[in-house]
Amino acid sequence: MKKTNIIKVILLAVSVAVIVPLWGTFHSYATVERAWVAFISAAVFFAAGHKLKDIVNVALSHILGMFWGMGVLYVMQQHLIDVNAVVYSLIVLAVFGFFSVIVTSLNIKIISHTPSLFAGWAVAFAAFGGAELSEWKDISIDVGLALVIGVVVIGTGISQLHLLLMKLLKVTGEAEEAAEAVPEKKTAAAADKKAAPKAKAAEKAPKPAKSKADLKTESYIASYASDETVEVHNSEYENNIQELKSTINDLRNVLSTRAAAPAGGSGRSYADERVKILGICGSPHKKGSTINYLKKALEAAQEIGNVEVELIELAGKEIHPCMGCKSDKCGGTCRIDDFMQELYPKLRECDGLILASPSYFGTFSGQLKLFLDRLRVMRHSNFELGNKVVGTLAVAGRRHGGQEITNIDLIQSMMRHNTIIVNDGTAVCQLGATGWSHTFDDPSIQSETDDYGMQTAVGVGKRVAEVAKVIKSSGLQNITYQYNQQIGKR
């Protein structure tokens, strides 16, 4: 690589390192939550040559692609033809894919950029797949702004900063190299002009007959020149094809996880899905009754098949209180270094949770309260617990010793994380599992012999595992829903 090219690459890297972090950090001030959409938009703009004259063309093609994708999703949801869901998806995608190319080939300048349309289509599948129709309006505004900002702000910002740095450092650009080549062309033209009379005289002179070898050599040269001309002529076409292939691959990655099943799911039976369930025991006693009920619930979850479980005890663990940081968001990472730092990765990876606690004065334990308060960082990081399945389990010293109220408190805490709450199943169908410890009413009662309580624990365990499998197979597991930041403002 030439020294000049190396400098250009470094200056481009510097430009990206300046513009991209600014958008990634401050995008919420532009009331745009989906920062990643703008990055995709900017990437396509650069693939198109990042020319200022193409800004409107690329941006509007992005928007057309977004609405195109919305149309595809809507038609797929309606299931207008009585055929297999996979066959129906293939038909719809084939029809829309065919006409997407036709539409962008109509020489309508502002919507004629096919790669941008496909990029907008892919973004629409990623952003709208699994969302309710009633939410599409707000999402489309957010995504549309991000698409336009990606071209107008990020793409042109990087491009212009790159050009400015090159100018300041006096690095030769493509335009300057072309200009420097002009004098050479003029000199060559002048030389040709002087040689023209001689050439004409030579043409008038009688030409010797060409041998067969000469004729064959000329044939080879003509053939080579023809191939070279075709190669130069088709280079722009090949670049466009390569661009289109890249965009189609991105679209294919989105479709492979969202469009292969009726509701944008994986296409596998929910029974075949592998899920992980965490059991969080909030009792301060390592050998108390609460953990016995929780173990029973996790065993029942495992019996469903393809279910991995993990029991986490909060007893004896160092968990500090939430400090209620003044920033609106925790920045994605809690600053407090304690046992919660081990739990955050597990909570992000799991598909379901069972929260278990003894009932202390009609609510959950202090250990569990510390744990729940420290989940604030996950709520403010785009609802990282969103669509995870949660079941609850409460234990008290009497049959009616505050278990249901404890379950209600746990439920309302977890609903604030956009989780999916389940009960203890159809056998009993109450708010959650309710266990009776060995104390107070009858000291001879042990948790192991509490048939009713154990039945509710089994119900919660199975219900959490079953619904987690359904959610994961449906493709909704990683979808969260954005809120309108204007709501609630004074």
CSV table of C-alpha atoms in Angstrom, one decimal:
chain,number,residue,atom,x,y,z
A,1,MET,CA,0.0,0.0,0.0
A,2,LYS,CA,1.3,3.4,-0.9
A,3,LYS,CA,2.2,5.9,1.8
A,4,THR,CA,-0.5,8.3,0.6
A,5,ASN,CA,-3.1,5.5,0.8
A,6,ILE,CA,-2.0,4.6,4.3
A,7,ILE,CA,-2.4,8.2,5.5
A,8,LYS,CA,-5.9,8.4,3.9
A,9,VAL,CA,-6.9,5.2,5.8
A,10,ILE,CA,-5.6,6.6,9.0
A,11,LEU,CA,-7.4,9.9,8.5
A,12,LEU,CA,-10.7,8.0,7.7
A,13,ALA,CA,-10.2,6.0,10.9
A,14,VAL,CA,-9.8,9.2,12.9
A,15,SER,CA,-12.9,10.6,11.3
A,16,VAL,CA,-14.9,7.5,12.2
A,17,ALA,CA,-13.5,7.6,15.7
A,18,VAL,CA,-14.8,11.2,16.1
A,19,ILE,CA,-18.2,11.1,14.6
A,20,VAL,CA,-19.4,7.6,15.5
A,21,PRO,CA,-18.9,7.9,19.3
A,22,LEU,CA,-20.6,11.2,19.3
A,23,TRP,CA,-23.7,9.7,17.8
A,24,GLY,CA,-23.5,6.5,19.9
A,25,THR,CA,-23.3,8.6,23.1
A,26,PHE,CA,-25.7,11.5,22.4
A,27,HIS,CA,-28.3,9.9,20.0
A,28,SER,CA,-31.0,10.0,22.7
A,29,TYR,CA,-30.9,13.8,22.7
A,30,ALA,CA,-32.2,13.7,19.1
A,31,THR,CA,-35.1,11.5,20.5
A,32,VAL,CA,-33.8,8.5,18.5
A,33,GLU,CA,-33.3,5.3,20.5
A,34,ARG,CA,-32.3,3.0,17.7
A,35,ALA,CA,-28.7,4.2,17.2
A,36,TRP,CA,-27.7,1.1,15.3
A,37,VAL,CA,-30.1,2.0,12.4
A,38,ALA,CA,-28.1,5.2,11.7
A,39,PHE,CA,-24.9,3.2,11.5
A,40,ILE,CA,-26.3,0.9,8.9
A,41,SER,CA,-27.6,3.8,6.9
A,42,ALA,CA,-24.2,5.5,7.1
A,43,ALA,CA,-22.4,2.3,6.0
A,44,VAL,CA,-24.6,2.0,2.9
A,45,PHE,CA,-24.0,5.6,2.1
A,46,PHE,CA,-20.2,5.0,2.2
A,47,ALA,CA,-20.7,1.8,0.0
A,48,ALA,CA,-22.4,4.1,-2.5
A,49,GLY,CA,-19.3,6.3,-2.7
A,50,HIS,CA,-20.3,8.9,0.0
A,51,LYS,CA,-20.9,11.7,-2.5
A,52,LEU,CA,-22.9,14.7,-1.4
A,53,LYS,CA,-25.0,14.6,-4.5
A,54,ASP,CA,-26.3,11.2,-3.5
A,55,ILE,CA,-27.5,12.2,-0.1
A,56,VAL,CA,-31.2,12.6,-1.0
A,57,ASN,CA,-31.1,9.6,-3.3
A,58,VAL,CA,-29.8,7.2,-0.6
A,59,ALA,CA,-31.8,8.7,2.3
A,60,LEU,CA,-35.2,8.5,0.4
A,61,SER,CA,-34.4,5.0,-0.8
A,62,HIS,CA,-33.7,4.0,2.8
A,63,ILE,CA,-37.2,5.3,3.8
A,64,LEU,CA,-38.8,3.5,0.8
A,65,GLY,CA,-37.1,0.3,1.9
A,66,MET,CA,-38.4,0.7,5.5
A,67,PHE,CA,-42.0,1.1,4.3
A,68,TRP,CA,-41.4,-1.8,1.8
A,69,GLY,CA,-40.3,-4.0,4.7
A,70,MET,CA,-43.3,-2.9,6.8
A,71,GLY,CA,-45.5,-3.9,3.9
A,72,VAL,CA,-43.9,-7.3,3.7
A,73,LEU,CA,-44.3,-7.9,7.4
A,74,TYR,CA,-48.0,-6.8,7.3
A,75,VAL,CA,-48.8,-9.2,4.4
A,76,MET,CA,-46.9,-12.0,6.1
A,77,GLN,CA,-49.0,-11.5,9.3
A,78,GLN,CA,-52.3,-11.6,7.4
A,79,HIS,CA,-51.6,-15.0,5.9
A,80,LEU,CA,-53.9,-14.4,2.9
A,81,ILE,CA,-53.3,-17.8,1.2
A,82,ASP,CA,-54.2,-21.1,2.9
A,83,VAL,CA,-50.8,-22.7,2.5
A,84,ASN,CA,-47.9,-23.8,4.8
A,85,ALA,CA,-46.4,-20.9,6.7
A,86,VAL,CA,-42.9,-21.4,5.3
A,87,VAL,CA,-44.3,-21.6,1.7
A,88,TYR,CA,-46.4,-18.5,2.3
A,89,SER,CA,-43.3,-16.6,3.5
A,90,LEU,CA,-41.3,-17.7,0.4
A,91,ILE,CA,-44.1,-16.5,-1.9
A,92,VAL,CA,-44.5,-13.1,-0.2
A,93,LEU,CA,-40.7,-12.5,-0.1
A,94,ALA,CA,-40.3,-13.6,-3.7
A,95,VAL,CA,-43.0,-11.2,-5.0
A,96,PHE,CA,-41.8,-8.2,-2.9
A,97,GLY,CA,-38.2,-9.0,-3.8
A,98,PHE,CA,-39.0,-9.1,-7.5
A,99,PHE,CA,-40.9,-5.8,-7.5
A,100,SER,CA,-38.4,-4.0,-5.3
A,101,VAL,CA,-35.8,-4.3,-8.1
A,102,ILE,CA,-38.4,-3.2,-10.7
A,103,VAL,CA,-39.4,-0.1,-8.7
A,104,THR,CA,-35.8,1.0,-8.2
A,105,SER,CA,-35.1,0.5,-11.9
A,106,LEU,CA,-37.8,3.0,-13.1
A,107,ASN,CA,-35.3,5.9,-13.4
A,108,ILE,CA,-37.0,7.8,-10.6
A,109,LYS,CA,-33.9,9.5,-9.4
A,110,ILE,CA,-34.8,10.0,-5.7
A,111,ILE,CA,-35.7,6.3,-5.2
A,112,SER,CA,-33.4,4.5,-7.6
A,113,HIS,CA,-30.8,3.2,-5.2
A,114,THR,CA,-31.5,-0.5,-4.9
A,115,PRO,CA,-28.9,-1.3,-2.1
A,116,SER,CA,-30.4,1.4,0.0
A,117,LEU,CA,-33.9,0.0,-0.4
A,118,PHE,CA,-32.7,-3.4,0.6
A,119,ALA,CA,-30.9,-2.0,3.6
A,120,GLY,CA,-34.1,-0.2,4.7
A,121,TRP,CA,-36.1,-3.4,4.2
A,122,ALA,CA,-33.6,-5.3,6.4
A,123,VAL,CA,-33.8,-2.6,9.1
A,124,ALA,CA,-37.7,-2.8,9.0
A,125,PHE,CA,-37.6,-6.5,9.6
A,126,ALA,CA,-35.2,-6.1,12.5
A,127,ALA,CA,-37.1,-3.1,14.1
A,128,PHE,CA,-40.8,-4.0,13.4
A,129,GLY,CA,-40.7,-7.8,13.6
A,130,GLY,CA,-42.7,-9.0,16.6
A,131,ALA,CA,-44.0,-5.5,17.4
A,132,GLU,CA,-47.8,-4.8,17.5
A,133,LEU,CA,-49.3,-2.8,14.7
A,134,SER,CA,-50.4,-0.1,17.2
A,135,GLU,CA,-46.7,0.5,17.9
A,136,TRP,CA,-45.5,0.8,14.2
A,137,LYS,CA,-46.2,4.5,14.0
A,138,ASP,CA,-43.8,5.4,16.8
A,139,ILE,CA,-41.2,2.9,15.6
A,140,SER,CA,-41.4,4.2,12.0
A,141,ILE,CA,-40.8,7.8,13.1
A,142,ASP,CA,-37.8,6.6,15.2
A,143,VAL,CA,-36.3,4.4,12.5
A,144,GLY,CA,-37.0,6.9,9.7
A,145,LEU,CA,-35.2,9.7,11.6
A,146,ALA,CA,-32.2,7.3,12.3
A,147,LEU,CA,-32.0,6.3,8.6
A,148,VAL,CA,-31.9,9.9,7.5
A,149,ILE,CA,-29.5,11.0,10.2
A,150,GLY,CA,-27.2,8.1,9.3
A,151,VAL,CA,-26.8,9.6,5.8
A,152,VAL,CA,-27.0,13.3,6.4
A,153,VAL,CA,-25.2,13.5,9.7
A,154,ILE,CA,-23.0,10.5,10.2
A,155,GLY,CA,-22.1,9.6,6.6
A,156,THR,CA,-21.5,13.2,5.4
A,157,GLY,CA,-20.0,14.1,8.7
A,158,ILE,CA,-17.3,11.4,8.4
A,159,SER,CA,-16.8,12.2,4.7
A,160,GLN,CA,-16.4,15.9,5.2
A,161,LEU,CA,-14.2,15.6,8.3
A,162,HIS,CA,-12.0,13.2,6.3
A,163,LEU,CA,-11.7,15.7,3.4
A,164,LEU,CA,-10.9,18.5,5.8
A,165,LEU,CA,-8.1,16.5,7.5
A,166,MET,CA,-6.7,15.6,4.1
A,167,LYS,CA,-6.7,19.2,3.1
A,168,LEU,CA,-5.1,20.4,6.4
A,169,LEU,CA,-2.3,17.8,6.0
A,170,LYS,CA,-2.1,18.4,2.2
A,171,VAL,CA,-2.7,14.8,1.4
A,172,THR,CA,-3.5,14.3,-2.3
A,173,GLY,CA,-7.0,13.1,-3.1
A,174,GLU,CA,-8.4,11.4,-6.1
A,175,ALA,CA,-9.5,14.7,-7.7
A,176,GLU,CA,-6.0,16.2,-7.2
A,177,GLU,CA,-4.4,13.1,-8.7
A,178,ALA,CA,-6.6,13.4,-11.7
A,179,ALA,CA,-5.8,17.1,-12.1
A,180,GLU,CA,-2.1,16.4,-11.9
A,181,ALA,CA,-2.5,13.9,-14.7
A,182,VAL,CA,-4.0,16.6,-17.0
A,183,PRO,CA,-0.7,18.4,-17.9
A,184,GLU,CA,0.8,15.0,-18.9
A,185,LYS,CA,-2.2,14.4,-21.2
A,186,LYS,CA,-1.8,17.9,-22.7
A,187,THR,CA,1.9,17.2,-23.4
A,188,ALA,CA,1.1,13.9,-24.9
A,189,ALA,CA,-1.6,15.6,-27.1
A,190,ALA,CA,0.9,18.2,-28.3
A,191,ALA,CA,3.4,15.5,-29.2
A,192,ASP,CA,0.7,13.6,-31.1
A,193,LYS,CA,-0.2,16.8,-33.0
A,194,LYS,CA,3.4,17.3,-34.1
A,195,ALA,CA,3.7,13.7,-35.1
A,196,ALA,CA,0.4,13.8,-37.1
A,197,PRO,CA,2.0,15.1,-40.5
A,198,LYS,CA,4.6,12.3,-40.3
A,199,ALA,CA,1.9,9.8,-39.6
A,200,LYS,CA,-0.2,11.0,-42.6
A,201,ALA,CA,2.9,10.7,-44.8
A,202,ALA,CA,3.5,7.3,-43.6
A,203,GLU,CA,-0.1,6.3,-44.3
A,204,LYS,CA,0.3,7.5,-48.0
A,205,ALA,CA,3.4,5.4,-48.4
A,206,PRO,CA,2.8,1.9,-49.8
A,207,LYS,CA,2.5,-0.7,-47.0
A,208,PRO,CA,4.4,-4.0,-47.2
A,209,ALA,CA,2.2,-7.1,-47.2
A,210,LYS,CA,1.7,-8.6,-43.7
A,211,SER,CA,2.9,-12.1,-43.0
A,212,LYS,CA,0.6,-14.7,-41.4
A,213,ALA,CA,2.5,-14.4,-38.1
A,214,ASP,CA,1.9,-10.6,-38.1
A,215,LEU,CA,-1.8,-11.1,-38.8
A,216,LYS,CA,-2.1,-13.7,-36.0
A,217,THR,CA,-0.3,-11.4,-33.5
A,218,GLU,CA,-2.6,-8.5,-34.4
A,219,SER,CA,-5.6,-10.8,-33.9
A,220,TYR,CA,-4.3,-11.6,-30.4
A,221,ILE,CA,-3.8,-7.9,-29.6
A,222,ALA,CA,-7.3,-7.0,-30.8
A,223,SER,CA,-8.8,-9.8,-28.8
A,224,TYR,CA,-6.9,-8.7,-25.6
A,225,ALA,CA,-7.9,-5.0,-26.1
A,226,SER,CA,-11.5,-6.0,-26.6
A,227,ASP,CA,-11.5,-8.0,-23.3
A,228,GLU,CA,-9.9,-5.1,-21.5
A,229,THR,CA,-12.5,-2.7,-22.8
A,230,VAL,CA,-15.3,-4.9,-21.7
A,231,GLU,CA,-13.6,-5.3,-18.2
A,232,VAL,CA,-13.4,-1.5,-17.8
A,233,HIS,CA,-16.9,-1.0,-19.0
A,234,ASN,CA,-18.3,-3.6,-16.6
A,235,SER,CA,-16.3,-2.6,-13.5
A,236,GLU,CA,-19.0,-0.2,-12.3
A,237,TYR,CA,-21.6,-2.8,-12.9
A,238,GLU,CA,-19.7,-5.4,-11.0
A,239,ASN,CA,-19.2,-3.0,-8.1
A,240,ASN,CA,-23.0,-2.5,-8.0
A,241,ILE,CA,-23.6,-6.2,-8.0
A,242,GLN,CA,-21.1,-6.7,-5.2
A,243,GLU,CA,-22.9,-4.0,-3.2
A,244,LEU,CA,-26.3,-5.6,-3.8
A,245,LYS,CA,-24.9,-9.1,-2.8
A,246,SER,CA,-23.7,-7.6,0.5
A,247,THR,CA,-27.1,-6.0,1.2
A,248,ILE,CA,-28.9,-9.2,0.3
A,249,ASN,CA,-26.7,-11.2,2.7
A,250,ASP,CA,-27.6,-8.8,5.5
A,251,LEU,CA,-31.3,-9.2,4.7
A,252,ARG,CA,-30.9,-12.9,4.6
A,253,ASN,CA,-29.4,-12.9,8.1
A,254,VAL,CA,-32.5,-11.1,9.4
A,255,LEU,CA,-34.9,-13.3,7.5
A,256,SER,CA,-33.3,-16.5,8.7
A,257,THR,CA,-34.4,-15.8,12.2
A,258,ARG,CA,-37.6,-13.9,11.7
A,259,ALA,CA,-39.3,-15.0,8.5
A,260,ALA,CA,-38.9,-18.7,8.6
A,261,ALA,CA,-41.8,-19.2,11.0
A,262,PRO,CA,-45.4,-17.7,11.1
A,263,ALA,CA,-44.7,-15.2,13.8
A,264,GLY,CA,-41.1,-14.4,12.9
A,265,GLY,CA,-39.8,-17.3,15.0
A,266,SER,CA,-37.1,-19.9,14.4
A,267,GLY,CA,-39.4,-22.5,12.8
A,268,ARG,CA,-38.6,-25.2,15.4
A,269,SER,CA,-41.1,-26.7,17.7
A,270,TYR,CA,-41.0,-25.0,21.1
A,271,ALA,CA,-40.2,-28.4,22.7
A,272,ASP,CA,-36.9,-28.5,20.7
A,273,GLU,CA,-35.7,-25.1,22.0
A,274,ARG,CA,-33.0,-25.1,24.7
A,275,VAL,CA,-33.6,-22.6,27.5
A,276,LYS,CA,-31.9,-21.7,30.7
A,277,ILE,CA,-33.8,-21.0,33.9
A,278,LEU,CA,-32.3,-19.2,37.0
A,279,GLY,CA,-33.7,-19.8,40.4
A,280,ILE,CA,-32.9,-16.9,42.8
A,281,CYS,CA,-33.3,-17.8,46.5
A,282,GLY,CA,-33.7,-14.7,48.6
A,283,SER,CA,-33.7,-16.5,52.0
A,284,PRO,CA,-31.0,-15.5,54.4
A,285,HIS,CA,-30.8,-19.2,55.5
A,286,LYS,CA,-28.8,-21.6,53.3
A,287,LYS,CA,-30.7,-24.6,54.7
A,288,GLY,CA,-34.2,-23.0,55.1
A,289,SER,CA,-37.5,-24.1,53.7
A,290,THR,CA,-37.5,-21.7,50.8
A,291,ILE,CA,-34.6,-23.4,49.0
A,292,ASN,CA,-36.4,-26.7,49.2
A,293,TYR,CA,-39.4,-25.4,47.3
A,294,LEU,CA,-37.2,-23.7,44.8
A,295,LYS,CA,-35.2,-26.9,44.1
A,296,LYS,CA,-38.5,-28.7,43.5
A,297,ALA,CA,-39.5,-25.9,41.0
A,298,LEU,CA,-36.2,-26.2,39.1
A,299,GLU,CA,-36.4,-30.0,39.0
A,300,ALA,CA,-39.9,-29.7,37.5
A,301,ALA,CA,-38.5,-27.2,34.9
A,302,GLN,CA,-35.8,-29.7,33.9
A,303,GLU,CA,-38.4,-32.5,33.4
A,304,ILE,CA,-39.8,-30.5,30.4
A,305,GLY,CA,-36.6,-31.4,28.5
A,306,ASN,CA,-33.9,-29.2,26.9
A,307,VAL,CA,-33.9,-27.0,30.0
A,308,GLU,CA,-30.7,-26.0,31.9
A,309,VAL,CA,-31.2,-24.7,35.4
A,310,GLU,CA,-29.0,-22.9,37.9
A,311,LEU,CA,-29.7,-22.2,41.6
A,312,ILE,CA,-28.3,-19.0,43.0
A,313,GLU,CA,-28.4,-18.3,46.7
A,314,LEU,CA,-28.2,-14.8,48.0
A,315,ALA,CA,-27.5,-15.9,51.5
A,316,GLY,CA,-24.1,-14.8,52.7
A,317,LYS,CA,-23.4,-12.9,49.4
A,318,GLU,CA,-22.2,-9.3,49.4
A,319,ILE,CA,-24.8,-7.1,47.7
A,320,HIS,CA,-24.7,-3.4,48.4
A,321,PRO,CA,-27.7,-1.1,48.2
A,322,CYS,CA,-28.5,0.7,44.9
A,323,MET,CA,-27.1,4.2,45.1
A,324,GLY,CA,-29.7,5.7,42.8
A,325,CYS,CA,-27.1,7.4,40.6
A,326,LYS,CA,-28.1,10.9,39.5
A,327,SER,CA,-27.8,10.1,35.9
A,328,ASP,CA,-31.0,9.0,34.2
A,329,LYS,CA,-29.3,5.9,33.0
A,330,CYS,CA,-26.6,3.8,34.7
A,331,GLY,CA,-24.5,3.9,31.5
A,332,GLY,CA,-24.9,0.1,30.9
A,333,THR,CA,-22.7,-0.9,33.8
A,334,CYS,CA,-23.3,-0.6,37.6
A,335,ARG,CA,-20.4,1.1,39.2
A,336,ILE,CA,-20.7,-1.0,42.5
A,337,ASP,CA,-18.3,-3.9,42.5
A,338,ASP,CA,-19.9,-6.8,44.4
A,339,PHE,CA,-21.7,-10.2,43.9
A,340,MET,CA,-24.1,-8.6,41.4
A,341,GLN,CA,-21.3,-8.3,38.9
A,342,GLU,CA,-21.3,-12.1,38.7
A,343,LEU,CA,-25.1,-12.2,38.3
A,344,TYR,CA,-25.6,-9.6,35.5
A,345,PRO,CA,-24.1,-11.8,32.7
A,346,LYS,CA,-26.2,-14.8,33.9
A,347,LEU,CA,-29.3,-12.7,34.0
A,348,ARG,CA,-28.7,-11.5,30.4
A,349,GLU,CA,-28.1,-15.0,29.1
A,350,CYS,CA,-31.1,-16.7,30.8
A,351,ASP,CA,-34.5,-17.2,29.4
A,352,GLY,CA,-36.5,-17.3,32.6
A,353,LEU,CA,-36.3,-16.6,36.3
A,354,ILE,CA,-37.9,-18.1,39.4
A,355,LEU,CA,-37.7,-15.7,42.4
A,356,ALA,CA,-38.2,-17.3,45.8
A,357,SER,CA,-38.4,-15.6,49.1
A,358,PRO,CA,-39.7,-16.1,52.6
A,359,SER,CA,-42.5,-13.7,53.6
A,360,TYR,CA,-41.2,-11.2,56.1
A,361,PHE,CA,-44.0,-8.9,57.4
A,362,GLY,CA,-46.0,-9.7,54.2
A,363,THR,CA,-43.3,-9.0,51.6
A,364,PHE,CA,-40.0,-10.4,50.4
A,365,SER,CA,-36.7,-10.5,52.3
A,366,GLY,CA,-34.2,-7.8,52.5
A,367,GLN,CA,-31.6,-9.9,50.6
A,368,LEU,CA,-34.0,-10.1,47.6
A,369,LYS,CA,-34.9,-6.4,47.9
A,370,LEU,CA,-31.2,-5.5,47.5
A,371,PHE,CA,-31.0,-7.8,44.4
A,372,LEU,CA,-34.1,-6.3,42.8
A,373,ASP,CA,-33.0,-2.7,43.4
A,374,ARG,CA,-29.7,-3.4,41.7
A,375,LEU,CA,-31.5,-4.6,38.6
A,376,ARG,CA,-32.1,-0.9,37.8
A,377,VAL,CA,-29.1,-0.9,35.5
A,378,MET,CA,-30.7,-3.6,33.4
A,379,ARG,CA,-34.0,-1.7,33.1
A,380,HIS,CA,-32.2,1.4,32.0
A,381,SER,CA,-30.1,-0.5,29.4
A,382,ASN,CA,-32.9,-0.9,27.0
A,383,PHE,CA,-34.8,-3.4,29.2
A,384,GLU,CA,-32.3,-6.2,29.2
A,385,LEU,CA,-34.8,-8.5,31.1
A,386,GLY,CA,-37.5,-7.7,28.5
A,387,ASN,CA,-39.6,-10.7,27.5
A,388,LYS,CA,-37.8,-13.1,29.9
A,389,VAL,CA,-40.3,-15.3,31.7
A,390,VAL,CA,-40.7,-14.8,35.5
A,391,GLY,CA,-42.4,-17.0,38.1
A,392,THR,CA,-42.6,-16.3,41.9
A,393,LEU,CA,-42.5,-18.5,45.0
A,394,ALA,CA,-43.2,-17.3,48.6
A,395,VAL,CA,-42.9,-19.3,51.8
A,396,ALA,CA,-44.4,-18.4,55.3
A,397,GLY,CA,-44.7,-20.0,58.7
A,398,ARG,CA,-48.5,-20.4,58.2
A,399,ARG,CA,-50.6,-21.6,55.3
A,400,HIS,CA,-51.9,-18.0,54.9
A,401,GLY,CA,-48.9,-16.1,56.2
A,402,GLY,CA,-48.5,-13.4,53.5
A,403,GLN,CA,-47.4,-15.6,50.6
A,404,GLU,CA,-49.7,-14.1,48.1
A,405,ILE,CA,-48.9,-10.6,49.0
A,406,THR,CA,-45.2,-11.4,48.8
A,407,ASN,CA,-45.8,-12.9,45.3
A,408,ILE,CA,-47.7,-9.8,44.3
A,409,ASP,CA,-44.8,-7.5,45.4
A,410,LEU,CA,-42.4,-9.6,43.4
A,411,ILE,CA,-44.6,-9.6,40.3
A,412,GLN,CA,-45.1,-5.9,40.3
A,413,SER,CA,-41.3,-5.3,40.7
A,414,MET,CA,-40.5,-7.6,37.7
A,415,MET,CA,-43.3,-6.2,35.5
A,416,ARG,CA,-41.3,-2.9,35.5
A,417,HIS,CA,-38.7,-4.8,33.5
A,418,ASN,CA,-41.1,-5.7,30.7
A,419,THR,CA,-40.9,-9.3,31.7
A,420,ILE,CA,-43.6,-12.0,31.1
A,421,ILE,CA,-45.2,-13.1,34.4
A,422,VAL,CA,-46.6,-16.6,34.7
A,423,ASN,CA,-48.6,-18.3,37.5
A,424,ASP,CA,-48.3,-21.8,38.9
A,425,GLY,CA,-50.2,-23.5,36.1
A,426,THR,CA,-53.7,-24.9,35.5
A,427,ALA,CA,-53.7,-27.4,38.4
A,428,VAL,CA,-54.0,-24.6,41.0
A,429,CYS,CA,-53.7,-21.5,39.0
A,430,GLN,CA,-52.8,-18.9,41.7
A,431,LEU,CA,-50.5,-16.0,41.6
A,432,GLY,CA,-47.4,-18.1,42.2
A,433,ALA,CA,-46.1,-20.9,44.4
A,434,THR,CA,-47.0,-20.7,48.1
A,435,GLY,CA,-45.0,-22.8,50.6
A,436,TRP,CA,-45.7,-23.6,54.3
A,437,SER,CA,-42.5,-23.7,56.4
A,438,HIS,CA,-42.1,-26.0,59.5
A,439,THR,CA,-42.7,-23.3,62.1
A,440,PHE,CA,-45.6,-21.8,64.1
A,441,ASP,CA,-48.8,-23.7,63.3
A,442,ASP,CA,-47.3,-27.2,63.4
A,443,PRO,CA,-43.6,-27.8,64.2
A,444,SER,CA,-43.9,-31.3,62.8
A,445,ILE,CA,-44.6,-30.1,59.2
A,446,GLN,CA,-41.6,-30.0,56.9
A,447,SER,CA,-41.5,-28.4,53.5
A,448,GLU,CA,-40.9,-31.8,51.9
A,449,THR,CA,-44.3,-33.1,53.2
A,450,ASP,CA,-46.2,-30.0,52.2
A,451,ASP,CA,-48.0,-31.6,49.2
A,452,TYR,CA,-50.0,-28.5,48.3
A,453,GLY,CA,-47.0,-26.1,48.5
A,454,MET,CA,-44.8,-28.5,46.5
A,455,GLN,CA,-47.5,-28.9,43.9
A,456,THR,CA,-47.6,-25.1,43.4
A,457,ALA,CA,-43.7,-25.1,43.1
A,458,VAL,CA,-43.9,-27.8,40.4
A,459,GLY,CA,-46.5,-25.7,38.6
A,460,VAL,CA,-44.3,-22.6,38.6
A,461,GLY,CA,-41.2,-24.5,37.5
A,462,LYS,CA,-43.0,-26.1,34.5
A,463,ARG,CA,-44.9,-23.0,33.6
A,464,VAL,CA,-41.7,-20.8,33.4
A,465,ALA,CA,-39.9,-23.4,31.3
A,466,GLU,CA,-42.8,-24.0,28.9
A,467,VAL,CA,-43.5,-20.3,28.3
A,468,ALA,CA,-39.7,-19.5,27.9
A,469,LYS,CA,-39.6,-22.1,25.2
A,470,VAL,CA,-42.6,-20.7,23.4
A,471,ILE,CA,-41.2,-17.2,23.6
A,472,LYS,CA,-37.8,-18.2,22.3
A,473,SER,CA,-39.2,-20.3,19.4
A,474,SER,CA,-41.5,-17.4,18.4
A,475,GLY,CA,-38.6,-15.0,17.9
A,476,LEU,CA,-39.8,-12.5,20.5
A,477,GLN,CA,-37.1,-13.2,23.0
A,478,ASN,CA,-34.8,-10.3,22.0
A,479,ILE,CA,-37.4,-7.8,21.1
A,480,THR,CA,-38.0,-4.8,23.4
A,481,TYR,CA,-40.4,-1.9,23.0
A,482,GLN,CA,-39.4,1.7,23.1
A,483,TYR,CA,-41.3,4.3,24.9
A,484,ASN,CA,-42.1,7.9,23.7
A,485,GLN,CA,-39.8,10.1,25.7
A,486,GLN,CA,-42.3,12.9,25.5
A,487,ILE,CA,-44.8,11.0,27.6
A,488,GLY,CA,-44.7,12.1,31.2
A,489,LYS,CA,-42.8,15.3,30.6
A,490,ARG,CA,-44.2,18.5,32.1
